[in-house]
Short mmCIF file of C-alpha atoms in Angstrom, two decimals:
data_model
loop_
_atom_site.label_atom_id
_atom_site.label_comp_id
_atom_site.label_asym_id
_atom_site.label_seq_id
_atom_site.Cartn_x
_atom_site.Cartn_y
_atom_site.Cartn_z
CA UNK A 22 67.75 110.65 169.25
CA UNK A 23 65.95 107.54 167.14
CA UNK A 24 69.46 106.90 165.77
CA UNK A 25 70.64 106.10 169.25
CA UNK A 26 67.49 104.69 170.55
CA UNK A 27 68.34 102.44 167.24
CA UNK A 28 71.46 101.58 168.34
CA UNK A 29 70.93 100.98 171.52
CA UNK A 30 68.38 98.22 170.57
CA UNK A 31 69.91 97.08 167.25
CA UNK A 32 73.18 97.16 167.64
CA UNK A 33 75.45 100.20 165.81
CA UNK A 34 76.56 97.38 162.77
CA UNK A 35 73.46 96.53 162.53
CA UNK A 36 72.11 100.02 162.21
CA UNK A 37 75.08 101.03 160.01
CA UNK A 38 74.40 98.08 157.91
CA UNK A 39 70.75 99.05 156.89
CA UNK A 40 71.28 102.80 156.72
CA UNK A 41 73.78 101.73 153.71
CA UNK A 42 71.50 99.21 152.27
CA UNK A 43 68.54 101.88 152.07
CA UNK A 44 70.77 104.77 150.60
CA UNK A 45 72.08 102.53 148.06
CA UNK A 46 68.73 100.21 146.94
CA UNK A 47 67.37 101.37 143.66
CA UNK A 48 64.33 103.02 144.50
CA UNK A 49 66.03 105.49 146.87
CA UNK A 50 68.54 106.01 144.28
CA UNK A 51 65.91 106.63 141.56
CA UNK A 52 64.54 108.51 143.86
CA UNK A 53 67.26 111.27 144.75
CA UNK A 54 67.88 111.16 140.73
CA UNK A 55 64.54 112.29 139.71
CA UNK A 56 64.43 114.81 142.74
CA UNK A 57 67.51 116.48 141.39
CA UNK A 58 66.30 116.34 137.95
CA UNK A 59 63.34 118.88 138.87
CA UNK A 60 65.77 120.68 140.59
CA UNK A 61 67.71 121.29 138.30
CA UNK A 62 64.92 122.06 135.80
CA UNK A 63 66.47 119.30 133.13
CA UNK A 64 63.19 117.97 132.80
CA UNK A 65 61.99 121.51 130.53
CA UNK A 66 61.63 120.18 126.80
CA UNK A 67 62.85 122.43 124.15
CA UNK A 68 60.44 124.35 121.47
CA UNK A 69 60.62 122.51 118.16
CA UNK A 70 60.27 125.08 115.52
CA UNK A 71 57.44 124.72 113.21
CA UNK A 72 55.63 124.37 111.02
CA UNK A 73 58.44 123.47 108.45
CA UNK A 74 58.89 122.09 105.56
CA UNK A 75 56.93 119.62 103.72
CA UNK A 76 59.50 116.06 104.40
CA UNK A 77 59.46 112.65 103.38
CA UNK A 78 61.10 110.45 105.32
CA UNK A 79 62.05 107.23 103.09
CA UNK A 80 61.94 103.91 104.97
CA UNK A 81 62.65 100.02 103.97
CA UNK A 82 60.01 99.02 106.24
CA UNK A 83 58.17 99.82 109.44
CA UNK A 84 59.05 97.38 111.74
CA UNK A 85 59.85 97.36 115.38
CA UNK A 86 63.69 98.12 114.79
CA UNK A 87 66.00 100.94 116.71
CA UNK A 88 66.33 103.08 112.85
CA UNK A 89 62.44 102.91 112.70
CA UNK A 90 61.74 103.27 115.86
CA UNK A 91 63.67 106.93 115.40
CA UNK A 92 61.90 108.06 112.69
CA UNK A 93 58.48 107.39 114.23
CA UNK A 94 59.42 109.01 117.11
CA UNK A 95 60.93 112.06 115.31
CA UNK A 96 58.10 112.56 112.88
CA UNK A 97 55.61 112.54 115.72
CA UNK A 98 57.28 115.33 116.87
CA UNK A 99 57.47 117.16 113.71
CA UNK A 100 53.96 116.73 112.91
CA UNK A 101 52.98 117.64 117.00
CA UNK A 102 54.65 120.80 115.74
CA UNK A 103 52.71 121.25 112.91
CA UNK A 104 54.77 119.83 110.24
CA UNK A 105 53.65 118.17 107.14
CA UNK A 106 55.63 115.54 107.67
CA UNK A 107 55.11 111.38 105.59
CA UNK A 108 56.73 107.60 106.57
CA UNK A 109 57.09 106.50 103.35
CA UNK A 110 57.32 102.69 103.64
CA UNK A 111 58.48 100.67 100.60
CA UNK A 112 57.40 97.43 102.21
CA UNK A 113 53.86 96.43 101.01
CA UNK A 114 53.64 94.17 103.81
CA UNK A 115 53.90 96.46 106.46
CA UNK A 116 50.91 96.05 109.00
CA UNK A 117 52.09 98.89 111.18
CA UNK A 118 50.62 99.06 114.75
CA UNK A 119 53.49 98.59 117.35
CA UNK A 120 54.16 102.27 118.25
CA UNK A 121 51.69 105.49 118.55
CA UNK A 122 51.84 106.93 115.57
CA UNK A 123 50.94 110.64 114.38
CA UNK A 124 52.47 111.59 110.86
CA UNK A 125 51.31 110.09 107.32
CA UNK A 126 52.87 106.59 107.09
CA UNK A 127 52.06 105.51 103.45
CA UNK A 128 53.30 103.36 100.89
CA UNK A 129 55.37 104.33 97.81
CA UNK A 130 52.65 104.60 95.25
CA UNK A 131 50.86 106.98 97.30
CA UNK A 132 53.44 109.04 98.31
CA UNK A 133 54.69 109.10 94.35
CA UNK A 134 51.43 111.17 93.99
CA UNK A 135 52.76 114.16 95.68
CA UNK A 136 55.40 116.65 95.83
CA UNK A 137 57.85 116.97 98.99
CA UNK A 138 59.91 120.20 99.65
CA UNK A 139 62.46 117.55 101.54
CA UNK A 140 63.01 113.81 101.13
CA UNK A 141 64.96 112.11 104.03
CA UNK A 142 66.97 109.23 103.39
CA UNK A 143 69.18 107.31 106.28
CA UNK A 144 69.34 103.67 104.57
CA UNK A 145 71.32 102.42 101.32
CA UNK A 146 68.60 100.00 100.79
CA UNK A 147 65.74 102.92 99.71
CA UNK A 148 67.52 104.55 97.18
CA UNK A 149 65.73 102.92 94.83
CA UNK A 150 62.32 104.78 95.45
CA UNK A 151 64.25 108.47 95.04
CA UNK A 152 63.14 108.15 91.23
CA UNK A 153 59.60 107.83 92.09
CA UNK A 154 60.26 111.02 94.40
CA UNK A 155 59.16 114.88 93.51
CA UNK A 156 61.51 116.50 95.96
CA UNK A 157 63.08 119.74 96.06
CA UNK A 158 65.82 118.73 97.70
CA UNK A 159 67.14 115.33 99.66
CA UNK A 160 68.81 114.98 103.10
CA UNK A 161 71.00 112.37 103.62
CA UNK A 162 70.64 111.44 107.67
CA UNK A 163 72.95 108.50 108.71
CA UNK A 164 72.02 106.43 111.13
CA UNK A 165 75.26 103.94 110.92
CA UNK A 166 78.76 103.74 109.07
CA UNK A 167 77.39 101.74 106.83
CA UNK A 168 80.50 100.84 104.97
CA UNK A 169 81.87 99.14 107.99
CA UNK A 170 79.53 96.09 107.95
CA UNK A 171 76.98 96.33 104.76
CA UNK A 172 77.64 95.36 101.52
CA UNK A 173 74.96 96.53 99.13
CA UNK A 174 73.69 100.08 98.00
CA UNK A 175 76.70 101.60 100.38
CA UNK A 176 78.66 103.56 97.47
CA UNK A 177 75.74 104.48 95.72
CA UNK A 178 74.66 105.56 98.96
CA UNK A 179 77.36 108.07 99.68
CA UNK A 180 77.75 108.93 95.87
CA UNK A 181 74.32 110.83 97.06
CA UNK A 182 75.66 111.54 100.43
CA UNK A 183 78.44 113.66 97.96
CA UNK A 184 76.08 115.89 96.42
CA UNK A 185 73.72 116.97 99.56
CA UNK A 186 73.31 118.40 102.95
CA UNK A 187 74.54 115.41 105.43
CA UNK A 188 73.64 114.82 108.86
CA UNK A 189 74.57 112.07 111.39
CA UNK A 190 72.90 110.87 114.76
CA UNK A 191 76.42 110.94 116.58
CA UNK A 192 79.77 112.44 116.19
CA UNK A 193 81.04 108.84 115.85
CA UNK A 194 79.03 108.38 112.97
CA UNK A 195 79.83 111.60 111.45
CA UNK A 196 83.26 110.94 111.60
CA UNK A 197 83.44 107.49 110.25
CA UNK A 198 81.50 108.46 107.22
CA UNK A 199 83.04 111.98 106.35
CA UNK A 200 86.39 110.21 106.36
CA UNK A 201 84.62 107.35 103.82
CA UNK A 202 82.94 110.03 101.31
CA UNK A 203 85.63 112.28 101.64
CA UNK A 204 83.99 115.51 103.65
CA UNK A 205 82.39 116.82 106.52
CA UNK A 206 79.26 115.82 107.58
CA UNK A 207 77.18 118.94 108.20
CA UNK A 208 75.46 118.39 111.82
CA UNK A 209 74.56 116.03 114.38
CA UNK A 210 70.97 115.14 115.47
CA UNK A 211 71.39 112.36 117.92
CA UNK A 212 69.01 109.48 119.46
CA UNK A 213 66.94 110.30 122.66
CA UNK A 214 64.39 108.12 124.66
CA UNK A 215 61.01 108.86 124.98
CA UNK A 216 60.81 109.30 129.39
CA UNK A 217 57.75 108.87 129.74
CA UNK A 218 57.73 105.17 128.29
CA UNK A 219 61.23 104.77 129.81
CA UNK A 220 61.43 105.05 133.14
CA UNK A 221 61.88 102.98 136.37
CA UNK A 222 59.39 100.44 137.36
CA UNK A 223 58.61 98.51 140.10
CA UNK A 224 59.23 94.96 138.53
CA UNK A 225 60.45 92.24 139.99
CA UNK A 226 64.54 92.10 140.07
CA UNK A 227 64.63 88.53 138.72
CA UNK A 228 67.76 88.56 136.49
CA UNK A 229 70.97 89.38 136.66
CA UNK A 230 71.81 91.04 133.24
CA UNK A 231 69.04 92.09 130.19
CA UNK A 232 70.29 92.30 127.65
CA UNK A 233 68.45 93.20 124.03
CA UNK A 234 68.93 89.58 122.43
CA UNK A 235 68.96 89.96 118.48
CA UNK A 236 70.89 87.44 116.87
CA UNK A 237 71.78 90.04 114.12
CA UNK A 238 75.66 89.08 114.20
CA UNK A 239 77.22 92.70 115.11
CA UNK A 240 74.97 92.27 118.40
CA UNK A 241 76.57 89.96 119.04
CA UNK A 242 74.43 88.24 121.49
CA UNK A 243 76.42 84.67 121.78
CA UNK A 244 79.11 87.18 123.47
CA UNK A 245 77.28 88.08 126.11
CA UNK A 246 75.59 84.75 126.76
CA UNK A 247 79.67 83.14 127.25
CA UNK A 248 79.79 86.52 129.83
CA UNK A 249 77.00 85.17 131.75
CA UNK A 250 77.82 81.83 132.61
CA UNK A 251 76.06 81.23 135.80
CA UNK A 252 74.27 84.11 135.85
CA UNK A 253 70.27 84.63 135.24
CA UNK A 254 69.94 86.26 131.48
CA UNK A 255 66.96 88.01 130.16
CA UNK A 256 66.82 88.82 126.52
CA UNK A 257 64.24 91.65 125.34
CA UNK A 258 63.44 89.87 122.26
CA UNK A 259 61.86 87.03 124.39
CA UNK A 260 60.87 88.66 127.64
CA UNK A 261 58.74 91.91 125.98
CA UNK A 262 54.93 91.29 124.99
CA UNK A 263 55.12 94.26 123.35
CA UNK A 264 56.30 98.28 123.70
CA UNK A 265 54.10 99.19 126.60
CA UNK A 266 55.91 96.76 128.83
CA UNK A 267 59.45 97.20 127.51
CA UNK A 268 60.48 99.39 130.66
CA UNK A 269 59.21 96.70 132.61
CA UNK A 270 61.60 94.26 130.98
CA UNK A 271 64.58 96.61 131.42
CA UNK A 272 63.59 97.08 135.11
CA UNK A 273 63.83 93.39 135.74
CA UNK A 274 67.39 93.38 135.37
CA UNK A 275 70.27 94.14 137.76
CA UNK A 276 72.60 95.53 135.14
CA UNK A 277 72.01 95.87 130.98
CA UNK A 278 74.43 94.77 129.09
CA UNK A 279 74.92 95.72 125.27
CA UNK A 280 78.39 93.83 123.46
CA UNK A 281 77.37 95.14 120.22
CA UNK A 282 80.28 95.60 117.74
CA UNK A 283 79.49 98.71 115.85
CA UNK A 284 76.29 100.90 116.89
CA UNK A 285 75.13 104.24 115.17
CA UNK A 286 74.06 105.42 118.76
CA UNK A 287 72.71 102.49 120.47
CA UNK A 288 69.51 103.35 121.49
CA UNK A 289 68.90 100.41 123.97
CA UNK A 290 71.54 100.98 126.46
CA UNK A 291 70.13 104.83 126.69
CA UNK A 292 66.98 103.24 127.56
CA UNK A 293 68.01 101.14 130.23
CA UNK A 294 69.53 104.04 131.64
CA UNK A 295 66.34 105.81 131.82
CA UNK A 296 64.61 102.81 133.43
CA UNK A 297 67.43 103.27 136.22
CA UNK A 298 69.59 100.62 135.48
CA UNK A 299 72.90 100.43 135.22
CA UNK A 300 74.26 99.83 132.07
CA UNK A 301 77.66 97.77 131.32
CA UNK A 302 79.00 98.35 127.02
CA UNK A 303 81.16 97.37 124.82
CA UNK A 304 83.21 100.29 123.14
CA UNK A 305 80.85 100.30 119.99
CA UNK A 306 81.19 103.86 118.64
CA UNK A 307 78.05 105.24 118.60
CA UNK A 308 77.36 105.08 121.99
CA UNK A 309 80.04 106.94 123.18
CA UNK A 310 77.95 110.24 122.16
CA UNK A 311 76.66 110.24 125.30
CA UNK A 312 77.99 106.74 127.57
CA UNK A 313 81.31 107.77 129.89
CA UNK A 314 83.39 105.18 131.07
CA UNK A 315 83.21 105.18 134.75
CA UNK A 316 80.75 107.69 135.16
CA UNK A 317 77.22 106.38 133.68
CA UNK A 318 77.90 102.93 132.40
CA UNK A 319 81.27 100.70 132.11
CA UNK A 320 82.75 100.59 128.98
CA UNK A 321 84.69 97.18 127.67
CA UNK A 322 87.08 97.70 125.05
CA UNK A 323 87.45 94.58 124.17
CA UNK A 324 85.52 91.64 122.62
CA UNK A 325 86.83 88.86 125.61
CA UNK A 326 83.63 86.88 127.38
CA UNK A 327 86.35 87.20 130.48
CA UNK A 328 86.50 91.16 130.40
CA UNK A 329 82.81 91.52 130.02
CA UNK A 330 81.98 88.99 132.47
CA UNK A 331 84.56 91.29 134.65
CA UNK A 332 83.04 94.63 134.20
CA UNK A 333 79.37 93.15 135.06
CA UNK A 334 80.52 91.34 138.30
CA UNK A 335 81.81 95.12 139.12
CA UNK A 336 78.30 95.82 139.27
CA UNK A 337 76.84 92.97 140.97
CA UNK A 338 79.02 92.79 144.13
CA UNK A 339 79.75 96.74 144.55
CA UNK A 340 76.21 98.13 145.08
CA UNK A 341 77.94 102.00 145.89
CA UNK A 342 79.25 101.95 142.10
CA UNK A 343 75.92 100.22 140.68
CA UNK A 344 74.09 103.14 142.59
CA UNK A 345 76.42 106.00 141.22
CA UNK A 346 75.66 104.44 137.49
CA UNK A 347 71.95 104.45 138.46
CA UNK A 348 72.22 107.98 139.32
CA UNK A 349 73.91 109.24 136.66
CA UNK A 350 72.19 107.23 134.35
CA UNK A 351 68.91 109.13 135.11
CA UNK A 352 70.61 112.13 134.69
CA UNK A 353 72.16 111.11 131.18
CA UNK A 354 68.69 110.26 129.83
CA UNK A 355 66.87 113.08 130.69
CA UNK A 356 69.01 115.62 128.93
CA UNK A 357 68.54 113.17 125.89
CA UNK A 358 64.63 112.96 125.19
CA UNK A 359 63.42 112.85 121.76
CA UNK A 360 62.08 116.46 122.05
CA UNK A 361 65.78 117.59 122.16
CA UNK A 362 66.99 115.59 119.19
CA UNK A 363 64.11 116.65 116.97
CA UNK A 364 64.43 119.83 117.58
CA UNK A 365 68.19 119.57 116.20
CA UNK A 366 67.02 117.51 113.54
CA UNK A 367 64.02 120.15 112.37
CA UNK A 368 66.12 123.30 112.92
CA UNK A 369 68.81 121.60 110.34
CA UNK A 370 65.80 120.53 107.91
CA UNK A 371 64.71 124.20 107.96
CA UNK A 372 68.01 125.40 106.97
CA UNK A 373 68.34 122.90 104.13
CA UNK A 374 64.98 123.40 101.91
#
């Protein structure tokens, strides 16, 4: 009956036309996506088993990077569960304060002192400290194919990788470094977002694309910037005060794009798809553990400014498929908290001591 009254006073276009516009605008979408999330009871975290193993987890540094950002998160976790669990930072200037923190972080000297039934190592560039190390045994946890774009430390690197228990943080990964050390990596423990940082927010729509901005080259930000020609871009790098208002950032976007060359995972694109937006990639590797082409993001095969600048305009002028991406999107990232992944990681640490 208010339908027709509606129509009768509005006009049945009219009607039509706003019926569509409020099924399809974010919020509602967000909406329906976190309503079937409870549903569907994907929002139940997993047990981490603990307490474990006493583990070092070697690090060049502590700064506000995607590899760091993944151990903090993961050793929070561990220790939450009881484990004894150190961030051993070989960078004496670290002032660390840009993430809650709740294992150990110390510096080499200190952490020299000690004995460790587990040292972690996931970057060529720490090997270095293992001699200062008491550890009964070493995990190798890779974080990138290495080989592909580094030049220093990387055969050294998987000379260790050789001679103990492997894991990566995505098939991709684990692929592209068994073939380069000559064996199978043993498991998988992938990236995950923390959802209650990342999630939607009400910000202000006030660009057209976000995107994460390093100028590292295999981001290749200068790629995305040709892309968006005309277009309003926000950059992360610039736009973020800090990692309490990083969802915020994401949210002010009306698609994230990521044109990175090579990524491990690519933590930032799983990110935006928790803060509901819809994500446009390049085909990077990494990311393909848990992006599907079509179905949660759009994937670009292809390093052209013309083809990305295709694929986002996709999403800009066809709200119906920007929607669906919300949607499944939402759905992506909550089956891919860090609870999850550290519980893969800790069960595999368990079996290795």
């Amino acid at each position: 009956v208010s339908q027709k009254r509606l129509i009768a006073k509005h006009g049945e276009e009219a009607v039509t036309s706003r019926t569509r516009e409020m099924r399809l605008g974010r919020d509602m979408v967000r909406a329906r996506a976190h309503a079937a999330q409870i549903a569907s009871g994907r929002n139940a975290r997993p047990t981490i088993p603990g307490p474990g193993p006493s583990v070092a987890w070697l690090q060049p540094h502590l700064r506000p990077v995607g590899g760091i950002r993944r151990a903090v998160e993961m050793t929070n976790r561990l220790a939450g569960a009881g484990w004894d669990v150190t961030l051993v930072s070989l960078d004496e200037d670290d002032d660390y304060e840009w993430l809650v923190r709740r294992a150990r972080a110390v510096k080499l000297a200190e952490a020299a002192n000690r004995a460790f039934d587990l040292v972690l190592v996931s970057d060529p560039d720490v090997l270095w400290a293992l001699d200062s190390m008491d550890a009964t045994c070493i995990v190798a946890y890779h974080l990138d194919a290495y080989h592909l774009y580094r030049e220093h430390h990387v055969e050294e690197y998987y000379d260790l990788a050789r001679k103990v228990p492997n894991l990566a943080n995505s098939r991709w990964t684990a692929r592209q470094v068994g073939d380069a050390i000559g064996m199978s990596i043993d498991d998988v423990a992938p990236g995950g977002v923390d959802l209650r940082q990342f999630a939607p927010r009400p910000a202000p729509v006030d660009h057209d694309v976000v995107c994460y901005g390093s100028r590292r080259p295999r981001k290749r930000t200068s790629l995305v910037e040709q892309a968006t020609t005309g277009l309003r871009l926000g950059k992360l790098v610039e736009l973020s005060t800090g990692q309490g208002d990083l969802s915020w950032q994401y949210s002010r976007g009306r698609v994230f794009v990521s044109a990175s060359s090579q990524e491990g995972f690519n933590l930032p694109c799983l990110e935006a798809m928790a803060c509901g937006v819809p994500v446009v990639c390049t085909a990077d590797g990494g990311s393909s553990e848990y992006v599907i082409d079509g179905e949660n993001a759009l994937v670009v095969d292809s390093d052209e400014p013309a083809d990305l600048r295709r694929e986002i305009d996709r999403v800009l002028e066809d709200a119906a498929l920007a929607a669906r991406l919300v949607e499944a999107g939402l759905a992506t990232a909550a089956q891919r908290d860090w609870d999850q992944a550290t519980a893969q990681l800790a069960e595999f640490l368990s079996r290795s001591r």
